[in-house]
Coordinates of C-alpha atoms in Angstrom, one line a residue:
Chain A
M1 CA 44.6 14.4 70.9
A2 CA 45.2 17.4 70.1
T3 CA 48.1 16.0 67.4
A4 CA 45.7 14.3 66.1
M5 CA 43.2 17.1 65.3
A6 CA 45.9 19.5 64.6
K7 CA 47.5 16.5 62.0
G8 CA 43.8 16.5 60.8
T9 CA 43.5 19.2 59.4
T10 CA 47.0 19.7 58.0
E11 CA 45.5 16.9 55.8
S12 CA 42.2 18.1 55.1
L13 CA 43.6 21.2 53.9
K14 CA 46.1 19.5 52.3
E15 CA 43.2 17.6 50.5
Q16 CA 41.8 20.8 49.9
N17 CA 44.2 22.0 49.1
R18 CA 44.4 19.6 45.7
W19 CA 41.3 19.5 44.9
Q20 CA 41.5 23.5 44.6
R21 CA 44.1 22.8 42.1
S22 CA 42.9 19.6 40.3
A23 CA 39.9 22.4 40.1
L24 CA 41.9 25.5 38.5
R25 CA 43.2 23.4 36.2
Y26 CA 40.5 21.8 34.8
L27 CA 38.8 25.6 34.9
G28 CA 41.9 26.9 33.4
R29 CA 41.9 23.9 30.7
S30 CA 38.0 24.7 30.0
R31 CA 37.4 26.6 26.7
S32 CA 34.3 28.5 27.2
A33 CA 35.9 29.8 31.3
Q34 CA 39.1 30.7 29.1
V35 CA 37.8 32.7 26.2
G36 CA 35.0 34.7 28.7
L37 CA 37.7 35.6 31.6
A38 CA 39.8 36.9 28.1
I39 CA 37.3 38.2 27.4
V40 CA 36.1 40.1 30.6
A41 CA 39.2 40.8 31.6
L42 CA 39.3 43.0 28.5
A43 CA 36.7 45.1 29.2
I44 CA 37.5 44.9 32.8
T45 CA 41.1 46.6 31.5
L46 CA 39.4 48.8 28.3
S47 CA 36.3 50.4 31.2
L48 CA 39.1 50.6 34.4
G49 CA 41.9 52.2 32.6
A50 CA 39.0 54.7 30.3
P51 CA 40.9 57.9 31.7
I52 CA 44.1 56.3 29.8
F53 CA 42.3 54.5 26.9
A54 CA 40.1 57.1 25.9
G55 CA 41.5 60.2 24.8
T56 CA 39.0 62.3 25.5
D57 CA 36.6 63.8 27.3
P58 CA 33.4 61.5 27.4
S59 CA 31.3 64.7 27.8
A60 CA 33.1 66.9 25.7
M61 CA 31.5 68.7 22.9
E62 CA 32.1 69.2 19.1
P63 CA 29.8 70.6 17.6
T64 CA 31.7 70.7 14.5
A65 CA 31.7 66.6 14.4
I66 CA 28.1 65.9 15.3
L67 CA 26.9 62.0 14.0
Q68 CA 30.7 61.7 12.5
P69 CA 30.9 57.9 11.6
P70 CA 33.6 55.3 12.8
S71 CA 36.9 57.1 11.7
A72 CA 40.7 57.2 12.7
E73 CA 40.1 59.9 15.5
H74 CA 36.9 58.7 17.1
Y75 CA 37.0 54.6 16.5
F76 CA 33.1 54.5 17.4
G77 CA 32.0 56.8 16.1
T78 CA 30.3 60.1 17.4
D79 CA 26.5 61.0 18.6
N80 CA 24.4 64.4 18.1
F81 CA 26.1 66.4 20.5
G82 CA 29.7 65.8 19.1
R83 CA 30.6 63.5 21.9
D84 CA 33.2 61.1 21.1
L85 CA 31.1 57.4 22.0
W86 CA 35.0 55.7 22.0
S87 CA 34.8 57.2 25.2
R88 CA 31.8 57.6 26.0
V89 CA 31.6 53.6 25.7
L90 CA 34.7 53.5 28.0
Y91 CA 32.7 54.9 30.7
G92 CA 29.7 53.7 30.6
G93 CA 31.3 50.2 31.1
R94 CA 32.8 52.0 33.9
I95 CA 29.0 52.0 35.7
S96 CA 27.8 48.6 34.2
I97 CA 30.9 46.8 35.3
L98 CA 31.0 48.5 38.5
V99 CA 26.6 48.3 39.0
G100 CA 27.2 44.1 38.0
I101 CA 30.3 43.2 40.9
S102 CA 27.9 45.6 43.9
V103 CA 24.9 43.7 42.5
A104 CA 26.2 40.7 43.5
A105 CA 28.8 41.1 46.2
A106 CA 25.6 42.7 47.9
T107 CA 23.4 40.1 47.4
T108 CA 25.8 37.8 47.8
L109 CA 25.9 38.7 51.7
T110 CA 22.2 39.9 52.0
G111 CA 21.7 36.3 50.9
V112 CA 24.1 34.5 53.2
L113 CA 23.0 36.3 56.1
I114 CA 19.4 36.2 55.2
G115 CA 20.3 32.5 53.9
T116 CA 22.0 31.3 57.7
V117 CA 19.6 33.1 60.3
A118 CA 16.8 31.1 58.5
G119 CA 18.3 28.0 58.3
Y120 CA 20.4 27.9 61.0
F121 CA 17.5 29.8 63.5
S122 CA 13.5 27.5 62.8
R123 CA 12.3 30.1 65.2
L124 CA 13.4 33.0 62.2
D125 CA 13.6 30.6 59.4
N126 CA 9.1 30.9 58.9
V127 CA 8.7 35.1 58.8
L128 CA 12.1 35.4 57.0
M129 CA 11.5 33.1 53.9
R130 CA 8.2 34.1 53.2
A131 CA 9.2 37.9 53.4
M132 CA 11.5 36.4 50.5
D133 CA 8.3 34.7 49.3
I134 CA 6.5 37.5 48.7
L135 CA 9.6 39.1 47.7
M136 CA 9.8 36.6 44.5
A137 CA 6.1 37.1 44.3
F138 CA 7.1 40.2 41.6
P139 CA 9.1 39.9 38.8
P140 CA 12.9 40.5 38.9
I141 CA 12.5 43.7 36.4
L142 CA 9.2 45.0 37.8
L143 CA 9.8 45.0 41.4
A144 CA 13.5 47.6 40.0
I145 CA 11.0 49.2 38.4
G146 CA 8.6 50.0 41.6
V147 CA 11.6 50.2 43.3
M148 CA 13.7 52.9 40.6
A149 CA 10.0 55.1 40.7
I150 CA 9.2 54.9 44.9
L151 CA 13.7 56.0 45.3
G152 CA 14.0 58.0 42.3
A153 CA 16.4 58.6 39.3
S154 CA 20.7 57.8 40.3
L155 CA 23.3 54.8 40.9
I156 CA 23.2 53.6 43.9
N157 CA 19.3 53.7 43.7
I158 CA 20.2 51.0 40.6
I159 CA 22.1 48.9 42.5
I160 CA 19.2 49.0 45.9
A161 CA 16.6 48.4 43.0
L162 CA 18.7 45.3 41.7
V163 CA 20.1 43.8 45.2
I164 CA 16.1 44.0 46.2
P165 CA 14.8 41.5 44.0
Y166 CA 17.9 38.6 43.5
T167 CA 18.4 38.9 47.6
P168 CA 15.2 36.1 47.4
R169 CA 17.1 33.3 45.8
A170 CA 20.1 33.8 47.7
A171 CA 19.1 33.3 50.5
R172 CA 17.0 30.2 49.4
I173 CA 19.7 28.5 48.1
V174 CA 21.6 29.3 51.0
R175 CA 19.4 28.3 53.5
A176 CA 18.8 24.9 51.7
E177 CA 22.8 24.0 51.9
I178 CA 22.5 25.2 55.7
L179 CA 19.5 22.7 56.8
H180 CA 21.7 20.0 54.6
L181 CA 24.3 20.7 57.2
R182 CA 23.0 21.8 59.8
E183 CA 22.4 17.2 60.8
Q184 CA 26.1 16.7 59.7
D185 CA 28.0 14.9 62.3
F186 CA 30.9 16.9 61.9
I187 CA 28.4 19.8 63.3
Q188 CA 27.0 17.8 66.1
A189 CA 30.6 16.7 66.9
A190 CA 31.7 20.5 67.0
R191 CA 28.9 21.9 69.0
S192 CA 28.9 18.9 71.4
L193 CA 31.8 20.6 71.6
G194 CA 30.5 23.2 73.1
M195 CA 32.0 25.7 70.3
T196 CA 29.5 28.9 69.9
D197 CA 26.5 29.5 67.5
F198 CA 28.5 32.4 66.1
R199 CA 31.8 31.0 65.5
L200 CA 30.0 27.5 64.1
I201 CA 27.8 29.1 61.8
T202 CA 30.6 31.9 61.1
R203 CA 34.2 28.5 60.4
H204 CA 32.0 26.2 59.7
L205 CA 28.5 26.7 58.2
V206 CA 29.3 29.9 56.0
P207 CA 31.8 28.3 53.7
N208 CA 30.9 25.0 53.8
S209 CA 27.4 26.6 51.9
L210 CA 28.6 29.0 49.6
T211 CA 29.3 26.4 46.4
P212 CA 26.6 26.4 45.4
L213 CA 26.0 30.0 45.9
L214 CA 29.1 30.8 43.7
I215 CA 27.8 29.3 40.6
Q216 CA 24.6 31.0 41.0
Q217 CA 27.0 34.9 41.3
T218 CA 28.0 35.1 38.4
F219 CA 25.2 34.8 36.5
I220 CA 23.8 37.6 39.1
V221 CA 26.8 39.9 37.6
A222 CA 25.7 39.4 34.0
L223 CA 21.1 39.6 35.1
A224 CA 22.8 43.1 36.7
I225 CA 24.3 44.0 34.6
L226 CA 21.1 43.4 31.8
A227 CA 19.2 44.6 33.9
E228 CA 20.9 47.7 34.4
S229 CA 21.4 48.9 30.8
G230 CA 18.2 48.2 29.9
L231 CA 16.4 51.1 33.0
N232 CA 18.9 53.4 31.3
F233 CA 17.9 52.5 27.9
L234 CA 13.8 53.3 30.3
G235 CA 14.9 56.2 31.7
I236 CA 14.7 55.6 34.7
G237 CA 18.5 54.7 35.5
V238 CA 20.9 57.0 36.8
P239 CA 19.8 61.2 35.6
P240 CA 20.9 61.5 32.0
A241 CA 24.1 63.3 32.0
V242 CA 25.9 60.9 33.9
P243 CA 27.4 57.9 29.9
T244 CA 26.2 54.3 30.1
L245 CA 25.7 52.0 27.8
G246 CA 21.8 52.2 27.9
N247 CA 21.6 55.7 28.3
I248 CA 23.6 56.1 24.4
L249 CA 21.4 53.8 23.4
A250 CA 18.1 55.4 24.1
D251 CA 19.9 58.8 22.4
A252 CA 21.0 56.6 19.6
R253 CA 17.2 55.6 18.8
Q254 CA 16.1 58.3 16.8
F255 CA 19.3 59.0 14.9
L256 CA 19.0 54.6 14.0
R257 CA 18.6 55.9 10.0
T258 CA 21.3 58.2 9.8
S259 CA 24.3 56.9 11.6
P260 CA 24.1 53.7 13.4
W261 CA 27.3 53.2 14.8
M262 CA 25.7 54.8 17.7
A263 CA 24.0 52.0 18.6
L264 CA 26.4 49.6 17.1
F265 CA 29.2 49.5 20.0
P266 CA 27.3 50.7 23.1
G267 CA 25.3 46.8 22.4
L268 CA 28.3 45.0 21.3
F269 CA 29.8 46.1 24.4
I270 CA 27.2 45.3 27.1
S271 CA 26.3 41.7 24.3
M272 CA 30.5 40.8 24.6
L273 CA 30.4 42.0 28.1
V274 CA 27.5 39.5 29.2
L275 CA 28.8 37.2 27.2
G276 CA 32.4 36.8 28.8
V277 CA 30.1 37.0 32.2
N278 CA 28.1 33.6 30.9
L279 CA 30.7 32.1 29.0
L280 CA 33.2 32.3 32.5
G281 CA 30.0 31.3 35.0
D282 CA 29.1 28.2 32.8
G283 CA 33.2 27.1 33.5
I284 CA 33.0 27.9 36.5
R285 CA 29.6 26.0 37.4
D286 CA 30.7 23.0 35.3
V287 CA 34.4 23.0 37.7
L288 CA 32.3 23.4 41.4
D289 CA 29.2 21.1 40.1
P290 CA 30.5 17.6 37.9
R291 CA 27.2 16.0 37.6
M292 CA 26.9 19.2 35.3
R293 CA 30.4 17.9 33.1
R294 CA 29.3 17.4 30.1
Chain B
M1 CA -5.1 16.1 42.8
G2 CA -7.5 18.1 44.4
S3 CA -6.6 18.2 47.6
Y4 CA -3.3 19.5 46.2
I5 CA -5.0 22.8 43.9
I6 CA -7.5 23.2 47.0
R7 CA -3.8 23.7 48.9
R8 CA -2.3 25.6 47.1
L9 CA -5.4 28.4 46.3
L10 CA -5.5 28.7 49.8
A11 CA -2.5 30.0 49.8
F12 CA -2.7 32.1 46.8
I13 CA -5.0 33.9 48.8
P14 CA -2.3 35.5 51.7
T15 CA 0.2 35.7 48.7
L16 CA -2.6 38.6 47.0
L17 CA -3.1 40.1 49.6
V18 CA 0.8 41.0 50.6
V19 CA 1.7 41.9 47.3
S20 CA -1.2 44.5 46.8
F21 CA -0.5 45.6 50.3
L22 CA 3.6 46.6 49.3
V23 CA 1.3 47.7 45.6
F24 CA -0.3 50.4 47.5
M25 CA 1.9 51.2 50.2
M26 CA 4.4 52.7 47.1
T27 CA 3.2 56.3 47.6
R28 CA 4.0 55.9 51.1
L29 CA 6.7 55.0 50.7
V30 CA 7.9 57.6 48.7
P31 CA 11.0 60.0 50.4
G32 CA 8.8 63.1 51.3
D33 CA 5.9 64.5 49.4
A34 CA 4.7 61.7 47.0
A35 CA 2.2 64.3 45.7
A36 CA 4.4 67.7 45.1
M37 CA 6.6 65.2 43.6
M38 CA 4.0 64.4 41.6
L39 CA 3.1 66.9 40.6
G40 CA 6.7 69.4 40.2
Q41 CA 8.7 72.3 41.0
E42 CA 5.7 74.8 39.6
A43 CA 2.8 73.9 41.5
T44 CA 1.2 76.0 43.4
T45 CA 0.4 74.7 47.0
E46 CA -3.4 74.2 46.7
Q47 CA -3.3 72.2 43.7
R48 CA -0.3 69.9 45.9
E49 CA -3.2 69.9 48.5
Q50 CA -6.0 69.1 45.8
L51 CA -4.2 65.5 44.7
R52 CA -2.9 64.9 48.4
Q53 CA -6.6 64.5 48.6
E54 CA -7.3 62.5 45.2
L55 CA -4.8 60.3 46.4
G56 CA -5.9 59.3 50.4
L57 CA -2.5 60.2 51.6
D58 CA -4.1 62.8 54.2
R59 CA -5.5 60.4 55.9
S60 CA -4.8 57.5 58.2
V61 CA -2.2 54.6 56.8
T62 CA -5.4 51.7 58.1
E63 CA -8.0 54.3 56.5
Q64 CA -6.4 54.1 53.2
A65 CA -5.0 51.0 53.0
I66 CA -9.2 49.5 53.8
T67 CA -10.7 52.0 51.0
W68 CA -7.5 50.8 48.2
Y69 CA -8.7 47.0 49.1
G70 CA -12.3 47.8 47.9
N71 CA -11.9 50.1 45.5
A72 CA -9.5 47.9 43.8
F73 CA -11.9 44.9 44.4
R74 CA -14.6 46.7 42.7
G75 CA -11.9 47.1 40.1
D76 CA -10.6 50.8 40.8
L77 CA -7.6 50.9 40.7
G78 CA -7.9 55.3 41.0
H79 CA -7.3 57.7 38.2
S80 CA -4.0 58.6 36.6
Y81 CA -3.3 62.6 36.5
F82 CA -2.1 62.5 33.4
L83 CA -3.9 60.8 31.2
H84 CA -7.5 62.3 32.5
Q85 CA -8.3 58.5 33.1
P86 CA -9.6 56.3 35.4
V87 CA -6.2 54.1 35.7
T88 CA -8.4 49.9 35.1
E89 CA -9.9 51.9 31.8
A90 CA -6.2 52.4 30.4
L91 CA -5.1 48.9 31.5
V92 CA -8.3 47.2 30.3
S93 CA -7.3 48.8 26.9
R94 CA -3.9 48.4 26.8
L95 CA -3.5 44.9 28.3
P96 CA -5.0 42.6 24.8
V97 CA -1.2 43.8 22.5
T98 CA 1.2 42.4 26.4
L99 CA -0.9 39.6 26.1
S100 CA -0.2 39.2 22.3
V101 CA 3.1 40.4 22.3
T102 CA 4.5 37.5 25.2
L103 CA 1.8 34.7 23.6
F104 CA 3.6 35.0 20.6
A105 CA 6.6 35.8 22.3
M106 CA 6.4 32.0 24.4
F107 CA 4.8 30.1 21.5
F108 CA 8.2 30.9 19.6
A109 CA 10.7 30.0 22.4
I110 CA 8.8 26.7 23.2
V111 CA 9.1 25.8 19.6
V112 CA 12.4 26.8 19.3
G113 CA 14.0 25.9 22.1
I114 CA 12.9 22.7 22.6
S115 CA 13.7 21.7 18.9
A116 CA 16.5 23.3 19.2
G117 CA 17.2 21.6 22.3
V118 CA 16.4 18.2 20.7
V119 CA 18.5 18.1 17.7
A120 CA 21.6 20.2 19.7
S121 CA 21.4 16.1 22.5
V122 CA 20.5 14.1 19.6
R123 CA 24.2 16.0 17.7
H124 CA 26.0 15.9 21.0
G125 CA 29.3 16.8 20.0
R126 CA 29.0 17.3 16.6
F127 CA 28.9 21.3 15.2
L128 CA 25.3 21.4 16.0
D129 CA 25.8 20.9 18.9
W130 CA 28.2 23.4 19.5
G131 CA 26.3 25.1 17.0
V132 CA 23.1 25.5 18.5
M133 CA 24.8 26.0 22.5
L134 CA 27.0 29.4 20.8
I135 CA 24.1 30.8 19.9
A136 CA 22.2 29.5 23.1
I137 CA 24.9 31.0 24.9
F138 CA 25.0 34.7 22.8
G139 CA 20.6 35.0 23.2
L140 CA 21.6 34.9 26.8
S141 CA 23.9 36.7 27.2
I142 CA 22.4 40.4 24.5
P143 CA 20.4 42.9 25.3
V144 CA 16.7 42.8 24.3
F145 CA 16.8 46.8 23.6
W146 CA 19.8 46.1 21.5
L147 CA 18.5 42.9 19.5
A148 CA 15.8 45.4 18.5
L149 CA 17.5 47.8 17.6
N150 CA 19.1 45.6 15.6
M151 CA 15.8 44.1 14.1
I152 CA 14.7 47.7 13.3
F153 CA 17.6 48.6 11.3
I154 CA 18.0 45.0 9.3
F155 CA 14.6 44.6 8.3
S156 CA 13.4 47.3 8.4
V157 CA 15.2 51.1 7.7
R158 CA 16.9 48.7 5.5
L159 CA 15.0 45.9 4.1
G160 CA 11.6 47.3 4.3
W161 CA 10.3 43.1 4.9
F162 CA 8.2 44.9 8.6
P163 CA 7.3 48.0 10.4
T164 CA 9.7 49.9 12.6
G165 CA 6.7 49.6 15.1
G166 CA 3.3 50.5 15.9
Y167 CA 0.5 48.4 17.3
V168 CA -2.0 48.2 14.7
P169 CA -5.0 45.4 16.3
I170 CA -6.5 42.6 15.5
T171 CA -10.0 43.8 14.2
D172 CA -8.0 46.3 11.4
G173 CA -6.8 42.8 9.7
F174 CA -5.2 39.6 10.6
F175 CA -2.3 40.3 8.3
E176 CA -1.0 43.4 9.8
Y177 CA -1.7 42.6 13.4
L178 CA 0.7 39.7 12.9
R179 CA 3.2 42.0 10.5
H180 CA 3.9 44.3 13.8
L181 CA 4.2 42.2 16.6
F182 CA 6.0 40.3 14.8
M183 CA 9.7 41.2 15.7
P184 CA 8.6 43.0 18.4
S185 CA 7.9 38.7 19.7
I186 CA 10.9 37.0 18.6
A187 CA 13.0 40.0 20.3
L188 CA 11.1 39.4 23.2
G189 CA 11.0 35.2 23.1
L190 CA 14.8 34.9 22.0
A191 CA 16.3 34.5 25.3
Y192 CA 13.9 32.3 26.7
T193 CA 13.9 30.4 23.3
A194 CA 18.1 30.3 24.1
L195 CA 16.9 29.2 28.1
I196 CA 14.8 26.4 26.9
A197 CA 16.9 24.6 24.4
R198 CA 19.8 24.7 27.1
M199 CA 17.6 23.2 29.6
T200 CA 15.8 20.6 27.1
R201 CA 19.5 19.5 25.6
S202 CA 20.9 19.1 29.1
T203 CA 17.6 17.0 30.6
M204 CA 17.6 15.1 27.1
L205 CA 21.5 13.9 27.5
E206 CA 20.7 12.7 30.9
V207 CA 17.2 10.6 29.8
L208 CA 18.6 9.1 26.5
Q209 CA 21.7 7.0 29.0
Q210 CA 19.2 6.0 31.4
D211 CA 18.3 1.9 30.4
F212 CA 14.8 2.4 29.4
V213 CA 15.9 4.2 26.4
R214 CA 19.0 1.6 25.5
T215 CA 16.2 -0.9 26.0
A216 CA 13.8 0.7 23.3
R217 CA 16.3 0.9 21.6
A218 CA 16.9 -2.6 21.3
K219 CA 13.7 -3.7 20.9
G220 CA 14.7 -2.9 18.0
L221 CA 12.7 0.9 17.4
G222 CA 13.8 3.8 15.4
Q223 CA 15.1 6.8 16.1
R224 CA 12.4 9.7 16.0
I225 CA 10.0 7.7 18.4
V226 CA 12.8 6.6 20.8
I227 CA 13.5 10.3 20.7
L228 CA 10.1 12.0 20.3
R229 CA 7.8 9.2 22.5
H230 CA 10.3 7.4 24.9
A231 CA 13.3 9.9 25.6
L232 CA 11.4 13.5 25.5
R233 CA 8.1 12.9 27.5
N234 CA 10.0 11.9 30.2
A235 CA 12.6 15.7 29.8
L236 CA 9.5 16.9 30.1
I237 CA 9.1 17.5 33.2
P238 CA 11.8 20.2 33.9
I239 CA 10.8 21.9 31.2
I240 CA 7.3 22.5 31.5
T241 CA 9.1 24.4 35.0
I242 CA 11.3 26.3 33.2
I243 CA 9.0 27.4 30.8
G244 CA 7.0 28.2 33.5
I245 CA 8.8 30.9 35.5
S246 CA 10.4 32.0 31.5
A247 CA 6.7 33.3 30.9
G248 CA 5.6 34.7 33.7
E249 CA 9.7 37.1 32.6
L250 CA 7.9 37.5 29.3
L251 CA 4.8 39.0 30.5
A252 CA 7.3 41.2 32.6
G253 CA 10.3 41.8 29.6
S254 CA 7.3 43.0 27.6
V255 CA 7.8 46.5 29.2
I256 CA 10.9 46.9 27.4
T257 CA 10.2 45.3 23.8
E258 CA 7.1 47.5 24.0
T259 CA 9.7 50.4 24.5
V260 CA 11.7 49.7 21.8
F261 CA 8.7 48.9 19.4
N262 CA 6.3 51.6 20.4
L263 CA 3.4 49.5 21.0
P264 CA 1.1 51.4 23.4
G265 CA 0.7 48.3 25.8
V266 CA 0.6 47.7 29.9
G267 CA 4.7 47.8 29.9
R268 CA 4.9 51.1 28.3
L269 CA 2.5 53.0 30.4
I270 CA 4.5 51.5 33.1
V271 CA 7.8 53.0 31.7
D272 CA 5.6 56.5 30.7
G273 CA 4.2 56.5 34.3
V274 CA 7.5 56.0 35.5
R275 CA 9.6 58.3 34.5
R276 CA 5.5 61.0 34.7
R277 CA 5.7 59.7 38.3
D278 CA 1.8 59.2 38.1
F279 CA 1.8 56.6 41.2
P280 CA -1.8 55.0 39.8
V281 CA -0.9 54.0 37.5
V282 CA 2.3 52.5 37.8
Q283 CA 0.8 50.9 41.1
G284 CA -2.5 49.6 38.8
G285 CA -0.1 48.6 35.9
I286 CA 2.6 46.6 38.7
L287 CA -0.5 44.8 40.2
I288 CA -2.0 43.9 37.0
I289 CA 1.6 42.0 35.5
T290 CA 2.2 40.6 39.4
L291 CA -1.0 38.8 39.4
S292 CA -1.0 37.9 35.7
Y293 CA 2.8 36.5 36.7
L294 CA 1.6 34.7 40.3
L295 CA -1.6 33.3 38.2
I296 CA 0.9 31.7 35.5
N297 CA 3.3 30.1 37.8
L298 CA 0.2 29.0 40.0
I299 CA -0.9 27.0 35.9
A300 CA 2.9 26.1 35.5
D301 CA 3.3 24.0 39.4
L302 CA -0.4 23.1 38.9
L303 CA 1.2 21.1 35.4
Y304 CA 4.6 19.8 37.6
A305 CA 1.7 18.5 39.9
W306 CA -0.2 16.7 37.3
A307 CA 3.0 15.4 34.7
N308 CA 5.2 14.7 38.7
P309 CA 3.1 12.7 40.9
R310 CA 5.5 12.9 43.4
I311 CA 5.1 16.3 44.2
R312 CA 1.4 15.9 45.3
Y313 CA 2.2 14.4 48.3
E314 CA 5.3 16.4 50.1

């Protein structure tokens, strides 16, 4: 019996490995995933390596070189305080990437937690899902603005303000999967073998419910980056002294007529980063959700 | 259908009550003293005390909540400390701007989005399909405010075709009204145009593979009739859903568009309110936009049930 089960497990593992390999191969073949991955990798390398690539301090002011157009010395030109925009864009990119990844990771956690509890423990289902409905009643960007108004401007508050509106969607996806899985034979079998709720959830239910959520979460990275830059552009994100892509663009508004490069490069950086994430997301979705392959 | 509408309306009431309760709780949730935060460092103790009284922070939560609901129900959302004006009055004067931008943006998104999606699906795998989808994914990736800045730079600063911002009421001339709203509406609508185009294309591709489309073609109907009368009609149900979601988010998205284009709408009122810590204005603004958002979603759900009888009986 034990050997039979062990054999079954190895075979299912082999099956899984084969599937994963073919999925990776498919992802490798998908043109949009390749382009997306290349863009994202470039953006992450440049931003994480900002101290190496930037050359100058993003806050260092050079009063003799204000609003300079792009040149060999200042690739992206300088702003109204003579600060190097190439350096500010790279450091701003760090914040965008940090917020995008943190928000996606945190909503995965909260979504899995709430969705699993709601889906598995029927007594808590109603309470939790009604709470999620209430959060979904607010438009996401407005809920984020409201939370920022309450908590005040800071980086961690931006992350909190974005996790709150994006959690309900993640929780709903996980709950739907858990509800479906709960009735499957292999879960009934594991339960009748005396598996505890905790083990059942962590070993079988959660790992098997993750695929649809992971598809969604790539797009959450993109949405969070756009929302973060939006909040900073509106001046209700992080304190204005911190270089973020949104802050630079807000400052650039006044100088649009005379120094358009100040608005061009930070916006281009956000757009390319988000485009890369979206392309990668499309690629991942095509692999994990074969119905969408076309 | 009748009972479905009643069921949905009844479910709507508790949502309204809880949503407005959360909005009411905003000033209570501020860490520390909301009055001190609003007034800043220079305020005297008396000024703070007076504002605390005005905001009702000196009373118990229950007492305050009852007053808030009573007043809100009668259309009194409090007084703006900075605008020296009742919040309701400020909202009412700015609502036409927000509604105008949102409606134009929606119109643009629906017309262009559906057409582009249909064209892409008909030319599936060809150059045009590829081109439309490329523009669509760009549309989903560009931040609204950066798109707006580019449009202002090209069409206002360089070409001088459109004003850089501002609003002209329709009563001061229809042409100027449209000219001022043209760029904001397109900037706001582009992401949703892209979303609708992608959705239309993928549903159309699914529908076009079905037997009834082949039958329609086999009996000799022209391409136009097959695509518009047969395929698009059957593809519309998921498209209506995405339009419903988009309409609500467009309304909220006006927060950013109005700021870039200097439009005196509800969205900018909220942003200015947050910056000045003018809580009554922020509360009123969030409440009115959220209620409209809920109302639009409700209408979309009802339309969806009307178009798809299976939903009503669930």
